[in-house]
mmCIF file of C-alpha atoms in Angstrom:
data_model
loop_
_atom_site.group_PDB
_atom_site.id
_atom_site.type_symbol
_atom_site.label_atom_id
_atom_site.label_comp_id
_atom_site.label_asym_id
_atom_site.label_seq_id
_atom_site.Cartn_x
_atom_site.Cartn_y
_atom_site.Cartn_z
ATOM 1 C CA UNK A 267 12.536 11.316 -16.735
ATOM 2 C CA UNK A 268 8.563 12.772 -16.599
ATOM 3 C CA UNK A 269 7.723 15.909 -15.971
ATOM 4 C CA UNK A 270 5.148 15.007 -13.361
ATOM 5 C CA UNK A 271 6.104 15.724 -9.469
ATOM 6 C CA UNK A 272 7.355 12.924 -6.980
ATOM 7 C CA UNK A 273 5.077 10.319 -5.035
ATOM 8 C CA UNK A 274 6.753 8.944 -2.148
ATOM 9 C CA UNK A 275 4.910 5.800 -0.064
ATOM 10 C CA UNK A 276 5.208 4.282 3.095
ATOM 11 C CA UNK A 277 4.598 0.216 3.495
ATOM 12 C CA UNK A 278 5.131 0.501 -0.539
ATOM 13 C CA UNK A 279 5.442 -3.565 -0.483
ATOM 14 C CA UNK A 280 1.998 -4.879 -0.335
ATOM 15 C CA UNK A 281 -1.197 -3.699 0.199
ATOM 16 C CA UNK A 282 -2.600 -0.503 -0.451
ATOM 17 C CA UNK A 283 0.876 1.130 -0.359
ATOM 18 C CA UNK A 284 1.893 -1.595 -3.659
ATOM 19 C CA UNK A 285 -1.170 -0.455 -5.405
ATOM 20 C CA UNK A 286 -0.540 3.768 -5.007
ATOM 21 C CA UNK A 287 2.515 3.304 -6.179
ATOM 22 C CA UNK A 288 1.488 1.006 -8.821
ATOM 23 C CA UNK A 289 -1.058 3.539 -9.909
ATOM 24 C CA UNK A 290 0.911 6.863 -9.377
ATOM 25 C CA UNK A 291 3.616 5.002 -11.688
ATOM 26 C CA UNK A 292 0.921 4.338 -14.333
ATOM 27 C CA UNK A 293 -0.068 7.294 -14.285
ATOM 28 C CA UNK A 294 3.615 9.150 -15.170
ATOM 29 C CA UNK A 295 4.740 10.467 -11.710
ATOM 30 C CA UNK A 296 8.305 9.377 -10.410
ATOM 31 C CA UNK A 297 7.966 7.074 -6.814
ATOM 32 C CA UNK A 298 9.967 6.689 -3.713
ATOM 33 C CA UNK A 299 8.749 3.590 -2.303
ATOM 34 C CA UNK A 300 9.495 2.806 1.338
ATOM 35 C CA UNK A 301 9.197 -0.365 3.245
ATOM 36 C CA UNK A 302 10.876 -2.882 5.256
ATOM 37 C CA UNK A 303 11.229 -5.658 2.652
ATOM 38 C CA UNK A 304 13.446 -4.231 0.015
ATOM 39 C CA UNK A 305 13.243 -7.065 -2.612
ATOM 40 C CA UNK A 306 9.392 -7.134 -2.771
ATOM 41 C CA UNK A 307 9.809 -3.140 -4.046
ATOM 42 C CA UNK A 308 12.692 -3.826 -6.752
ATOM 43 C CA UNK A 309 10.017 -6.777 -7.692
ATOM 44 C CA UNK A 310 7.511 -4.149 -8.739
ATOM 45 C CA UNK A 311 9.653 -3.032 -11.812
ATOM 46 C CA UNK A 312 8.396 0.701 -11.445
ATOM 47 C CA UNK A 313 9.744 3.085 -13.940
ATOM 48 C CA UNK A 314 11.361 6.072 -12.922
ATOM 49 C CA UNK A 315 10.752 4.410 -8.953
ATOM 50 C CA UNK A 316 13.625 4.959 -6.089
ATOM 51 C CA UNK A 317 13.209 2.045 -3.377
ATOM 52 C CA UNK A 318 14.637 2.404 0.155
ATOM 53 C CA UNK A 319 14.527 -0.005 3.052
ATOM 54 C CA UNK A 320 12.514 1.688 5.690
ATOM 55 C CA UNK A 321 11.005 1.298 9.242
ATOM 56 C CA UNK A 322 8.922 4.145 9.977
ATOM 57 C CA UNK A 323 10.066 4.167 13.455
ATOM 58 C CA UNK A 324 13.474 5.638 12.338
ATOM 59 C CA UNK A 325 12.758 9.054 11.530
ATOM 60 C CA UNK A 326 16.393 9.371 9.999
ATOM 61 C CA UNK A 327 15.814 6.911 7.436
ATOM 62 C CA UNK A 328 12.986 8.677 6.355
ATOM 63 C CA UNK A 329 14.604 11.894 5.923
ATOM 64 C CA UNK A 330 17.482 10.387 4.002
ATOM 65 C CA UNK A 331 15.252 8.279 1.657
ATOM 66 C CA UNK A 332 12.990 11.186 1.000
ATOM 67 C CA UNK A 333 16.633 13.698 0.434
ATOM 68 C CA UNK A 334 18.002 10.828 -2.066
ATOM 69 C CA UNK A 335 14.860 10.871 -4.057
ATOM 70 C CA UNK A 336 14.159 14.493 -3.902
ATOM 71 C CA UNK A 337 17.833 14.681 -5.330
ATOM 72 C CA UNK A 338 16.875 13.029 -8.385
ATOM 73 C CA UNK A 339 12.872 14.221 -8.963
ATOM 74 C CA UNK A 340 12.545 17.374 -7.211
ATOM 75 C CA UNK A 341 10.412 18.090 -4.672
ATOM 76 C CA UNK A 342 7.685 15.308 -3.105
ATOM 77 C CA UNK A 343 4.161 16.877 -3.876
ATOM 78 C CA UNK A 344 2.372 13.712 -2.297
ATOM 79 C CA UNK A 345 3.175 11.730 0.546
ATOM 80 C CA UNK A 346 1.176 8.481 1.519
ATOM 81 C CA UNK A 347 1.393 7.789 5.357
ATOM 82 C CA UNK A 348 0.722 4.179 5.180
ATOM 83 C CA UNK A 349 2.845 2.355 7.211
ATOM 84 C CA UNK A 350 0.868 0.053 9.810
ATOM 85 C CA UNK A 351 0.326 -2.687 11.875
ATOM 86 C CA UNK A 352 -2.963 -4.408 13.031
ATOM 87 C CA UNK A 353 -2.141 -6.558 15.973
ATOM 88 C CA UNK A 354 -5.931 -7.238 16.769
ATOM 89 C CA UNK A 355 -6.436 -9.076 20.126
ATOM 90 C CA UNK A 356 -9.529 -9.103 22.822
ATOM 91 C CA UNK A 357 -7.243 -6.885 24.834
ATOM 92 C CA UNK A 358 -7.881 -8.785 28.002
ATOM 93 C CA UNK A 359 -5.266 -11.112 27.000
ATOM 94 C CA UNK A 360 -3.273 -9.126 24.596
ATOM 95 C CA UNK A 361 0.376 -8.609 25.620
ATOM 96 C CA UNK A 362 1.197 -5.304 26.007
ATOM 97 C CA UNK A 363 3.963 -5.421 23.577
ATOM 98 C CA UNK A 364 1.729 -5.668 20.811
ATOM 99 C CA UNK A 365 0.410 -1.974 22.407
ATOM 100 C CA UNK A 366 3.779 -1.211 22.171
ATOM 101 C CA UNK A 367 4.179 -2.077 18.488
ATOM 102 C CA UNK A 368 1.369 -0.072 17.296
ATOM 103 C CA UNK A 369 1.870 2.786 18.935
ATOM 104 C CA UNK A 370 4.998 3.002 17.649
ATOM 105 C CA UNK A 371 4.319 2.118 14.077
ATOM 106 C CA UNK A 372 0.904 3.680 13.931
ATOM 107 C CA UNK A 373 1.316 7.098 15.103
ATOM 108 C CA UNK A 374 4.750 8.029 15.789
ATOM 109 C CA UNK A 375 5.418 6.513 12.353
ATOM 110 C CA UNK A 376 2.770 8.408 11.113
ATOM 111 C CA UNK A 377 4.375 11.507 12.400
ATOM 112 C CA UNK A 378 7.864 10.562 11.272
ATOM 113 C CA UNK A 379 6.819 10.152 7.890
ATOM 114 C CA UNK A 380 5.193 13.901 7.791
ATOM 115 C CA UNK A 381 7.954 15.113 9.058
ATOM 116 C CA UNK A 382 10.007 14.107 6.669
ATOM 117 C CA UNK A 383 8.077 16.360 4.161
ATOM 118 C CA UNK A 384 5.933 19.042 5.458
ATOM 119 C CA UNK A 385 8.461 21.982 6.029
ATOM 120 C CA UNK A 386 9.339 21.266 2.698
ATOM 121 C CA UNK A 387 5.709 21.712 1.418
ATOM 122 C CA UNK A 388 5.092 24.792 3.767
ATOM 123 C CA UNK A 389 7.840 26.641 2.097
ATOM 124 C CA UNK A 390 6.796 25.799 -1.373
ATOM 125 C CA UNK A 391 2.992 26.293 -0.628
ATOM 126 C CA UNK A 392 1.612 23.189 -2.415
ATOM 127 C CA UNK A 393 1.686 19.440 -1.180
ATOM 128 C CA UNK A 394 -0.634 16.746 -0.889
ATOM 129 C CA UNK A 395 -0.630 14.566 2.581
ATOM 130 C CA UNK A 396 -2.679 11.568 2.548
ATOM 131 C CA UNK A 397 -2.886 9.863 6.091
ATOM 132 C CA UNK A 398 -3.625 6.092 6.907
ATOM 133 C CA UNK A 399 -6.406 5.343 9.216
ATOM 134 C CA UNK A 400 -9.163 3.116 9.015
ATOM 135 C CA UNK A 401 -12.877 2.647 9.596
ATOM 136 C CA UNK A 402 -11.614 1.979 13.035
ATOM 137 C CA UNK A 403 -10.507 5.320 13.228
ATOM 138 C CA UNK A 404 -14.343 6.242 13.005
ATOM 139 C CA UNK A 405 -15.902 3.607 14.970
ATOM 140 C CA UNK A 406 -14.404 1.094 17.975
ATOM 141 C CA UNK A 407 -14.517 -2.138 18.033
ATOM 142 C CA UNK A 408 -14.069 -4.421 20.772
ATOM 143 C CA UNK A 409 -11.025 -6.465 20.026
ATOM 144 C CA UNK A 410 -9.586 -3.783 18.237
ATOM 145 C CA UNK A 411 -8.981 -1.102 21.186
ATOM 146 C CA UNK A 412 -5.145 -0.074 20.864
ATOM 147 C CA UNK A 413 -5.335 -0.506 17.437
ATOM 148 C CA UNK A 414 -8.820 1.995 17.236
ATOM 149 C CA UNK A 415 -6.943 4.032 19.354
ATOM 150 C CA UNK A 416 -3.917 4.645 16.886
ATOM 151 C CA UNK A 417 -5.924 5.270 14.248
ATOM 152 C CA UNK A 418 -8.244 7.491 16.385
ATOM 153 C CA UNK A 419 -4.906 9.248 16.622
ATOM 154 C CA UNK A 420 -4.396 9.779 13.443
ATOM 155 C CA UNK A 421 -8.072 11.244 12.548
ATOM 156 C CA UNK A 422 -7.348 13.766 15.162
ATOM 157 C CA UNK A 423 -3.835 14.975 14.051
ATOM 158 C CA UNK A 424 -5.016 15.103 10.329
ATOM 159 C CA UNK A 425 -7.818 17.251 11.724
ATOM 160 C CA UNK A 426 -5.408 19.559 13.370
ATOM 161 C CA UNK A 427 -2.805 19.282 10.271
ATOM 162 C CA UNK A 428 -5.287 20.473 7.701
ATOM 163 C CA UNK A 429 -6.073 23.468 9.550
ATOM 164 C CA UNK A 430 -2.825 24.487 10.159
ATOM 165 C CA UNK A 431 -1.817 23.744 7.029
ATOM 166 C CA UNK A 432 -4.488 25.460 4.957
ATOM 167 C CA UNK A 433 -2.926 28.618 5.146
ATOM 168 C CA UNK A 434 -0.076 26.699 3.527
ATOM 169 C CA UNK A 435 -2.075 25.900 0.439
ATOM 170 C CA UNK A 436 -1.286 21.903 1.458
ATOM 171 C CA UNK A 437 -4.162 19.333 1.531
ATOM 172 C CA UNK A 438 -4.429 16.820 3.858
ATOM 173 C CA UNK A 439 -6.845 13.198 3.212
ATOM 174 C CA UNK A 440 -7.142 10.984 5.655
ATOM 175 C CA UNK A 441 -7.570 7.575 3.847
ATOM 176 C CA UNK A 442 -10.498 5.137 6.047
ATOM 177 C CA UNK A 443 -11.257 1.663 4.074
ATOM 178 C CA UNK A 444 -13.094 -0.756 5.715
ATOM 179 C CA UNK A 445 -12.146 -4.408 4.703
ATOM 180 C CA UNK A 446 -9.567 -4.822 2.382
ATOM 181 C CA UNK A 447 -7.972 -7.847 0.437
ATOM 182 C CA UNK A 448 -4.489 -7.310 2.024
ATOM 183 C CA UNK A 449 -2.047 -8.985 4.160
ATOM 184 C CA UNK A 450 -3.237 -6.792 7.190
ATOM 185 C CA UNK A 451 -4.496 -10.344 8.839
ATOM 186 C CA UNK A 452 -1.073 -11.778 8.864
ATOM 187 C CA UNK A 453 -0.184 -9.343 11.938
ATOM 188 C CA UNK A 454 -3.440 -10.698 13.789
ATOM 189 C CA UNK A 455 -1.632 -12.893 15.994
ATOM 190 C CA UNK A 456 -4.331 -13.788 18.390
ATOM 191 C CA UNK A 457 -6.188 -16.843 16.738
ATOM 192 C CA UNK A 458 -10.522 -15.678 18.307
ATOM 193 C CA UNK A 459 -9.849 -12.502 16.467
ATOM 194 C CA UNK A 460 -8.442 -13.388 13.872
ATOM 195 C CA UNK A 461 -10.822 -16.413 13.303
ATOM 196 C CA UNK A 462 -13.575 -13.999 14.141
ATOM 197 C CA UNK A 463 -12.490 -11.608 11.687
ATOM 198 C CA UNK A 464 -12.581 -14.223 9.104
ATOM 199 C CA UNK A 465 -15.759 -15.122 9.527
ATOM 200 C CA UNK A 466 -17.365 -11.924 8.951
ATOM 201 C CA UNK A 467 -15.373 -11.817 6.165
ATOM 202 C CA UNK A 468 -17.120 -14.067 4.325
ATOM 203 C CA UNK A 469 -20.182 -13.402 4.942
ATOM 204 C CA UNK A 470 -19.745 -9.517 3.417
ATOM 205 C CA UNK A 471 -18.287 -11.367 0.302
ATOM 206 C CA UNK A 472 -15.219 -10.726 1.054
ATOM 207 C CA UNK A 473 -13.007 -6.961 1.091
ATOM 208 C CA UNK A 474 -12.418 -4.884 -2.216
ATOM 209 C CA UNK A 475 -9.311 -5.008 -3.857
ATOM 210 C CA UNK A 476 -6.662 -2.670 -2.727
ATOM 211 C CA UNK A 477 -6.502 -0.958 -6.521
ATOM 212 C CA UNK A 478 -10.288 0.206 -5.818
ATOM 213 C CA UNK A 479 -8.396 2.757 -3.135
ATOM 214 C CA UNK A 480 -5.704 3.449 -5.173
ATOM 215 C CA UNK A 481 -7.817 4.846 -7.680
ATOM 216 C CA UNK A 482 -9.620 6.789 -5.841
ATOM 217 C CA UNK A 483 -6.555 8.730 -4.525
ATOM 218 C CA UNK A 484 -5.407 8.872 -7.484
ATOM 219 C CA UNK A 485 -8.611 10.818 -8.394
ATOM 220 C CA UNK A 486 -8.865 13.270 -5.243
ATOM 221 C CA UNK A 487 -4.777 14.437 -6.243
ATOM 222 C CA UNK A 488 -5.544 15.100 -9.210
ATOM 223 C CA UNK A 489 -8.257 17.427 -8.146
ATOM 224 C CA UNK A 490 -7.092 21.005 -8.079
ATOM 225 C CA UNK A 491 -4.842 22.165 -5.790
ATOM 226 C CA UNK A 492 -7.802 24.700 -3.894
ATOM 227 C CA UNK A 493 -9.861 21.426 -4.066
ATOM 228 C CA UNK A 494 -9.491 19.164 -1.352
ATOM 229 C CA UNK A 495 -11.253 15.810 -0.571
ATOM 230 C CA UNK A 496 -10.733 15.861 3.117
ATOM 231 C CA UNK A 497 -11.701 11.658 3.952
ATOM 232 C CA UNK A 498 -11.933 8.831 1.237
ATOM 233 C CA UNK A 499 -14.124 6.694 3.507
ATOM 234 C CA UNK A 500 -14.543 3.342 1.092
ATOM 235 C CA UNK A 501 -16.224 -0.165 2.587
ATOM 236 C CA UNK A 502 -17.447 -3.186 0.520
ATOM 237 C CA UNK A 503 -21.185 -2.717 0.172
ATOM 238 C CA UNK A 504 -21.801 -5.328 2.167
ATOM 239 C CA UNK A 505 -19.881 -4.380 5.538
ATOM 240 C CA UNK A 506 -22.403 -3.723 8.024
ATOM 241 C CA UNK A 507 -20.425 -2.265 10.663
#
């Protein structure tokens, strides 16, 4: 057992979502990973970690994963929004499933996920919410529109959350990386943007490493509760745009 509060994670199998609860395990606090691929969590061999299979879109399954773990660690003092998608596609020819997909995923599993928590952290007057977007939730790009527009979404409901919730003494982050070494390009599915997205790629020298952003949050939690970082904005130096 550790006497630090619970982490709980969204998309806890790869990515960004891997390395939070890589580094909120390192650094003594109890996780509740979520994700769709159960195996890859167990994999992980987190101490004092709880791993439920999870799609965001099923705001039960949230509840009950975040109610099992809660049973065991207490309360969760941090939850990482970080379930996404990134079906990138010159949206002339995009099908609008893909729309579909990321709408879904991206903002009403954003939602879900909050949900699952924030009454919780209202009543106890403490909480930390960190929020997924991206630095296309700051800037659009052209063969990114639905997905821009999801994570425009969730820029403007963190907005809205941390004021509401200030009186609540909760903090909310919204989380915008640029280009990261992930497996976010294996849901590009249309083969321009993807190649396109390769390309310029490269010639930035390729994204930082997903532990560079874990850190970071790790940092701006452990900041005092009246202390609140309100973006983590983070880019390789070389991305122009």
């Amino acid at each position: 057992m550790t006497d630090k509060p619970l982490v709980a994670v969204t998309g806890a199998s790869s990515g960004i979502g891997e390395a939070v609860a890589r580094t909120f395990s390192a650094a003594g606090h109890p996780v509740l990973l979520m994700a769709r691929r159960l195996e890859r969590m167990k994999a992980l061999g987190l101490t004092n970690a709880i791993c439920r299979q999870v799609d965001v879109r099923d705001r039960e399954a949230i509840a009950k994963a975040v109610k099992d773990a809660e049973s065991e660690y207490g309360s969760v003092d941090m939850m990482f929004a970080n379930a996404g998608i990134a079906r990138l596609a010159d949206i002339g020819r995009q099908p609008p499933e893909e729309w579909d997909e990321m709408i879904d995923i991206n903002t009403k599993g954003v939602m879900n996920t909050v949900h699952a928590v924030m009454a919780g952290m209202m009543e106890r007057k403490s909480g930390t919410l960190f929020m997924m977007s991206s630095i296309a939730g700051r800037k659009a790009y052209p063969d990114h529109t639905v997905y821009c527009g999801t994570k425009f979404f969730v820029h403007a409901v963190s907005e809205s959350l941390r004021e509401y919730l200030s009186g609540y003494n909760v903090r909310v982050i919204v989380l915008s990386p640029g280009v990261i070494e992930t497996e976010v390009l294996s849901g590009v599915l249309d083969r321009g943007t993807l190649a396109a997205y390769k390309e310029n790629k490269v010639k930035m020298g390729g994204g930082i490493g997903p532990e560079h952003v874990s850190e970071i949050m790790l940092h701006a939690y452990q900041m005092p509760q009246n202390a609140l970082i309100q973006e983590i904005c983070i880019t390789p130096t070389r991305q122009k745009y």
